N, CA and C atoms as an extended XYZ file, in Angstrom:
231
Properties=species:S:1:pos:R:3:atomname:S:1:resname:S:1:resid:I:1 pbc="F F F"
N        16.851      -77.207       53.128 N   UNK     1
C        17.043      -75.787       53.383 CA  UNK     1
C        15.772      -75.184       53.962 C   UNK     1
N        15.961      -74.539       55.172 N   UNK     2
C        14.925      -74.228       55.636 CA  UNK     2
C        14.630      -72.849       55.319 C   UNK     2
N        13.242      -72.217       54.913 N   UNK     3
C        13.448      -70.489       54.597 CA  UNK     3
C        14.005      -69.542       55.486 C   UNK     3
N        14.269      -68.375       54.968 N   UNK     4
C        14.524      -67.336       55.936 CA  UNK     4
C        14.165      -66.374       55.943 C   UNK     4
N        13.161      -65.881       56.954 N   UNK     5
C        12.030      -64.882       56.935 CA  UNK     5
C        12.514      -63.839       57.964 C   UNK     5
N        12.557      -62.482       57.382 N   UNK     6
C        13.315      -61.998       58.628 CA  UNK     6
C        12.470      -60.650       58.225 C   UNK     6
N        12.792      -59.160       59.719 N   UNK     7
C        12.398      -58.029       59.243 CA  UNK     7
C        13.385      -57.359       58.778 C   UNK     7
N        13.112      -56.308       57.923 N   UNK     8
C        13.701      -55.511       56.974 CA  UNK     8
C        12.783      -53.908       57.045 C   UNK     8
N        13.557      -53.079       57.185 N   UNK     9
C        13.414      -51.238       56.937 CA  UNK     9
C        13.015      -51.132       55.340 C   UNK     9
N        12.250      -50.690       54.709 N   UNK    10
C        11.955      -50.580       53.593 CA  UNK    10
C        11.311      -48.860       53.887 C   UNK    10
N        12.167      -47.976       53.081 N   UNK    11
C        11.816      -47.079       52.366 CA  UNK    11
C        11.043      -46.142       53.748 C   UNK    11
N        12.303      -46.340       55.043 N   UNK    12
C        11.724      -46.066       56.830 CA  UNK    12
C        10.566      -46.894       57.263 C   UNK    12
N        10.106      -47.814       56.709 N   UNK    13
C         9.023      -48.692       57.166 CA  UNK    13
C         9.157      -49.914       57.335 C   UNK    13
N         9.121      -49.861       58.526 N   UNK    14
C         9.649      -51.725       59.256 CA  UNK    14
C         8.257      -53.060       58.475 C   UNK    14
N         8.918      -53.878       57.664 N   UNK    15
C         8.719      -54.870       57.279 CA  UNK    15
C         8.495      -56.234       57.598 C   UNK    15
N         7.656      -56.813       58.320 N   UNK    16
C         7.975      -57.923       59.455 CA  UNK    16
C         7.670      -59.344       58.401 C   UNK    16
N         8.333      -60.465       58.776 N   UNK    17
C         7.678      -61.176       57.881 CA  UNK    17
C         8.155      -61.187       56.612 C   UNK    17
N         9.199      -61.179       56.307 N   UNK    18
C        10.016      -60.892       55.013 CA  UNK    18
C        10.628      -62.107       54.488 C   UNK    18
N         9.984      -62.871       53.386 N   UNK    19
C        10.474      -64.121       53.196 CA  UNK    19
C        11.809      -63.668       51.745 C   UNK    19
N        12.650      -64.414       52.244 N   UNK    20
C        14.389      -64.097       51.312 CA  UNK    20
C        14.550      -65.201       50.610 C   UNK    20
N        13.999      -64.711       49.422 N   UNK    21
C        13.917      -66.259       48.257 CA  UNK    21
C        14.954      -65.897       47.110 C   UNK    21
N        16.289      -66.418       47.314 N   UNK    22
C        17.181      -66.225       46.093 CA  UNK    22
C        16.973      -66.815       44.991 C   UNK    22
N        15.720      -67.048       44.569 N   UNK    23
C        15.875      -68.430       43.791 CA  UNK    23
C        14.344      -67.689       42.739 C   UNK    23
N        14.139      -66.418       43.019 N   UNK    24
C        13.072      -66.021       42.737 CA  UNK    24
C        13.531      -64.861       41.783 C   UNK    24
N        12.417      -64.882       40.026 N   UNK    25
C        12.841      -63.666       39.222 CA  UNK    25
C        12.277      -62.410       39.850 C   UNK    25
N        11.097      -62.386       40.371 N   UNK    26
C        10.267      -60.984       40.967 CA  UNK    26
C        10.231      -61.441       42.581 C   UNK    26
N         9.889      -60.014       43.343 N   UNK    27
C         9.758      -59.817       44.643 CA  UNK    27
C         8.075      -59.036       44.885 C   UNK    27
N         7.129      -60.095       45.425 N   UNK    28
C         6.290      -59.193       45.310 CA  UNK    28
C         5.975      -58.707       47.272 C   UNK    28
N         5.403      -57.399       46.520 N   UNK    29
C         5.113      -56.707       47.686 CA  UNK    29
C         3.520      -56.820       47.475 C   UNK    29
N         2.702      -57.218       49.171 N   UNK    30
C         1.391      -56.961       48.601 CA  UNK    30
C         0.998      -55.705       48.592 C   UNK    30
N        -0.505      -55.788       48.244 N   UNK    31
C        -1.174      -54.234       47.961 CA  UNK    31
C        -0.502      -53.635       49.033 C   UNK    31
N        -1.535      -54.137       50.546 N   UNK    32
C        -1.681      -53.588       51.688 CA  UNK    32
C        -0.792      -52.775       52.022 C   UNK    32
N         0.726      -53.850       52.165 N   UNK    33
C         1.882      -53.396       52.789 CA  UNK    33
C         2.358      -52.179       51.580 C   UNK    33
N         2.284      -52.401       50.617 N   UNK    34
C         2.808      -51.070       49.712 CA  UNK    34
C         1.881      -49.554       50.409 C   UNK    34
N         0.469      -49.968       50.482 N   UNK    35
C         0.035      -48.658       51.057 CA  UNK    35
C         0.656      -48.117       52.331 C   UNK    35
N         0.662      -49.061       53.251 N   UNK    36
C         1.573      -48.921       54.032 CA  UNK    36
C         2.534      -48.081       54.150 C   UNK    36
N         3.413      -48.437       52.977 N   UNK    37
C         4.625      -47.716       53.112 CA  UNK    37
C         4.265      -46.088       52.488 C   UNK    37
N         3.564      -45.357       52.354 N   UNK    38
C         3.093      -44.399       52.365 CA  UNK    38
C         3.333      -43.649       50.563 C   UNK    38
N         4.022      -44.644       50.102 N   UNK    39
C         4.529      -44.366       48.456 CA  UNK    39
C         3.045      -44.473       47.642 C   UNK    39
N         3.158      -43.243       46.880 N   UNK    40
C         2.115      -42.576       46.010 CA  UNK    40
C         2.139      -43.422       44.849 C   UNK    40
N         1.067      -43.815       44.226 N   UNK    41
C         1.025      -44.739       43.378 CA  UNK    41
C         1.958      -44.355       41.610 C   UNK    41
N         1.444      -43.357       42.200 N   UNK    42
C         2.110      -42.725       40.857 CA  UNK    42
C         3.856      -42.896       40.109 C   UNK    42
N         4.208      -43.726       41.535 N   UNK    43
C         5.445      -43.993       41.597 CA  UNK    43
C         5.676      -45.552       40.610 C   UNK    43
N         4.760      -46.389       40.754 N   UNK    44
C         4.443      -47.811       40.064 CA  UNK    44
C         4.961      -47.441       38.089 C   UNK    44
N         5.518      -48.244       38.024 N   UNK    45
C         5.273      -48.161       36.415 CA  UNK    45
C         5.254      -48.910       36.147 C   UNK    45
N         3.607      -48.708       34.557 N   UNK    46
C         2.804      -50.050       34.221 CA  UNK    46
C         3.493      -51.061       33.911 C   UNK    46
N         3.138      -52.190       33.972 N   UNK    47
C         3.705      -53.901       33.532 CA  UNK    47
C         1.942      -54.962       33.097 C   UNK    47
N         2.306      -55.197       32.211 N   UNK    48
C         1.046      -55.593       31.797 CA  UNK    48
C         1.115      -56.881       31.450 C   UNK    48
N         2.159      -57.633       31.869 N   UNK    49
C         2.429      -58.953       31.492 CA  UNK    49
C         1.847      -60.055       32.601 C   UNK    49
N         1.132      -60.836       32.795 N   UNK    50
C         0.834      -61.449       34.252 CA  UNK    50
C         2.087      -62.107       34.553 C   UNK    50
N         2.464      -62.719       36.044 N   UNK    51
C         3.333      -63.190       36.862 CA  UNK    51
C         2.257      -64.633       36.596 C   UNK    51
N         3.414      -65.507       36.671 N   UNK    52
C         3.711      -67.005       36.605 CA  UNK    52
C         3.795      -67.789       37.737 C   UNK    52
N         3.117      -68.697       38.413 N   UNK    53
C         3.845      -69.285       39.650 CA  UNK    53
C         4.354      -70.616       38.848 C   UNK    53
N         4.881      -71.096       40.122 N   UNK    54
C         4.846      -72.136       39.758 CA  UNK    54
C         4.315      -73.248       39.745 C   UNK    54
N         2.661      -73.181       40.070 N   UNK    55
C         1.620      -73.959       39.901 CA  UNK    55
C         1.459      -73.798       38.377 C   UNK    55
N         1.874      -72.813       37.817 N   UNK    56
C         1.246      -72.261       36.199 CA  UNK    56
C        -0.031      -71.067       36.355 C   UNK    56
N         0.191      -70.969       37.339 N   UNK    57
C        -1.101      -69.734       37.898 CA  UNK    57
C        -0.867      -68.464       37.590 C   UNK    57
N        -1.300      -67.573       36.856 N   UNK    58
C        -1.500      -66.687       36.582 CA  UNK    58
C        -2.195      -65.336       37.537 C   UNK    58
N        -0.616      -64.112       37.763 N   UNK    59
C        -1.653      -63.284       38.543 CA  UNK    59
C        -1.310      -62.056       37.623 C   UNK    59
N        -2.052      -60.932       37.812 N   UNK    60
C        -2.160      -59.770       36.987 CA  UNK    60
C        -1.066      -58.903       38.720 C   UNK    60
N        -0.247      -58.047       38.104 N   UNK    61
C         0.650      -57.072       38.736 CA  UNK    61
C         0.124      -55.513       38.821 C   UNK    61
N         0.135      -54.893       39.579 N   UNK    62
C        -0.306      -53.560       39.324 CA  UNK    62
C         0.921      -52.761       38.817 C   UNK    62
N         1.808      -53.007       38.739 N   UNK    63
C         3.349      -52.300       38.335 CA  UNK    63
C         4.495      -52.857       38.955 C   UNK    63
N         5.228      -51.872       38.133 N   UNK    64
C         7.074      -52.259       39.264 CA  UNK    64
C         7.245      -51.125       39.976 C   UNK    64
N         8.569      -51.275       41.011 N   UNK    65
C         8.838      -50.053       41.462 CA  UNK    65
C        10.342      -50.635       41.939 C   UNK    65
N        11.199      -49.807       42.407 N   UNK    66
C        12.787      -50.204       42.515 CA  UNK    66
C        12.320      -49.312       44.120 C   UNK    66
N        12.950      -50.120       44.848 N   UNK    67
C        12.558      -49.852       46.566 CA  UNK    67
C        14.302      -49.987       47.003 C   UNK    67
N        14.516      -48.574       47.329 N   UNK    68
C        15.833      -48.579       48.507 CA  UNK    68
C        15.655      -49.331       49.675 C   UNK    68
N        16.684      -50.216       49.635 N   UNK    69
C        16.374      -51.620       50.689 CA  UNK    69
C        17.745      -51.234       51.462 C   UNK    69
N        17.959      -51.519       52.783 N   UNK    70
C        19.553      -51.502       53.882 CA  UNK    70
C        19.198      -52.359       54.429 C   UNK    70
N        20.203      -53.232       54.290 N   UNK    71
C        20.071      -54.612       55.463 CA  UNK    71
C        21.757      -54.382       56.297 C   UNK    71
N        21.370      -54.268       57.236 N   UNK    72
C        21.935      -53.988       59.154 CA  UNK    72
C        22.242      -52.292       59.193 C   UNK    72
N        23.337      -51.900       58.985 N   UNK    73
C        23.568      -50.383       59.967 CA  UNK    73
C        24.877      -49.731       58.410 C   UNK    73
N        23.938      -48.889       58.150 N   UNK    74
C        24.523      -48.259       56.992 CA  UNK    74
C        25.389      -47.031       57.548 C   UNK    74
N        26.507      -47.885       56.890 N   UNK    75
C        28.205      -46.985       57.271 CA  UNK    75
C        28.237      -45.397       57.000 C   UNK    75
N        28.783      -44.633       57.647 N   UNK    76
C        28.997      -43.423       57.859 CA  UNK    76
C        30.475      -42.876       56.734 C   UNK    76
N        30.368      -42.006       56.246 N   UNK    77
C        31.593      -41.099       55.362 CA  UNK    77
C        31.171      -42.331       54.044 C   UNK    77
């Protein structure tokens, strides 16, 4: 199975580079691109648990956030 990396509109902000891993419990967004998207931090809520890879690697999260996502051309009525 080969991946599938595609762009995606996130929250009016074009996303390039979007890897689509069904097989994954979290979706991370990096810092950068979150500033990016112009969302105020204040929006994050804390999570204090570190993320797991699957090397066993340990990373620290700055929060969650629930992101309105549309994938192709959102229907009218």
């Amino acid at each position: 199975d080969d991946p599938m990396v595609i762009s995606i509109e996130v929250d009016n902000c074009l996303v390039r580079k979007t890897l689509v891993d069904q097989g994954s419990l979290v979706d991370i967004l990096y810092w950068k691109t979150f500033k990016q998207l112009g969302i105020p931090e204040q929006e994050l809520t804390s999570y204090h648990e570190p993320l797991v890879g699957f090397s066993g690697k340990k990373v620290d999260s700055r929060g969650t956030i629930n992101l309105y996502t549309c994938f192709g051309t959102e229907r009218e009525g």
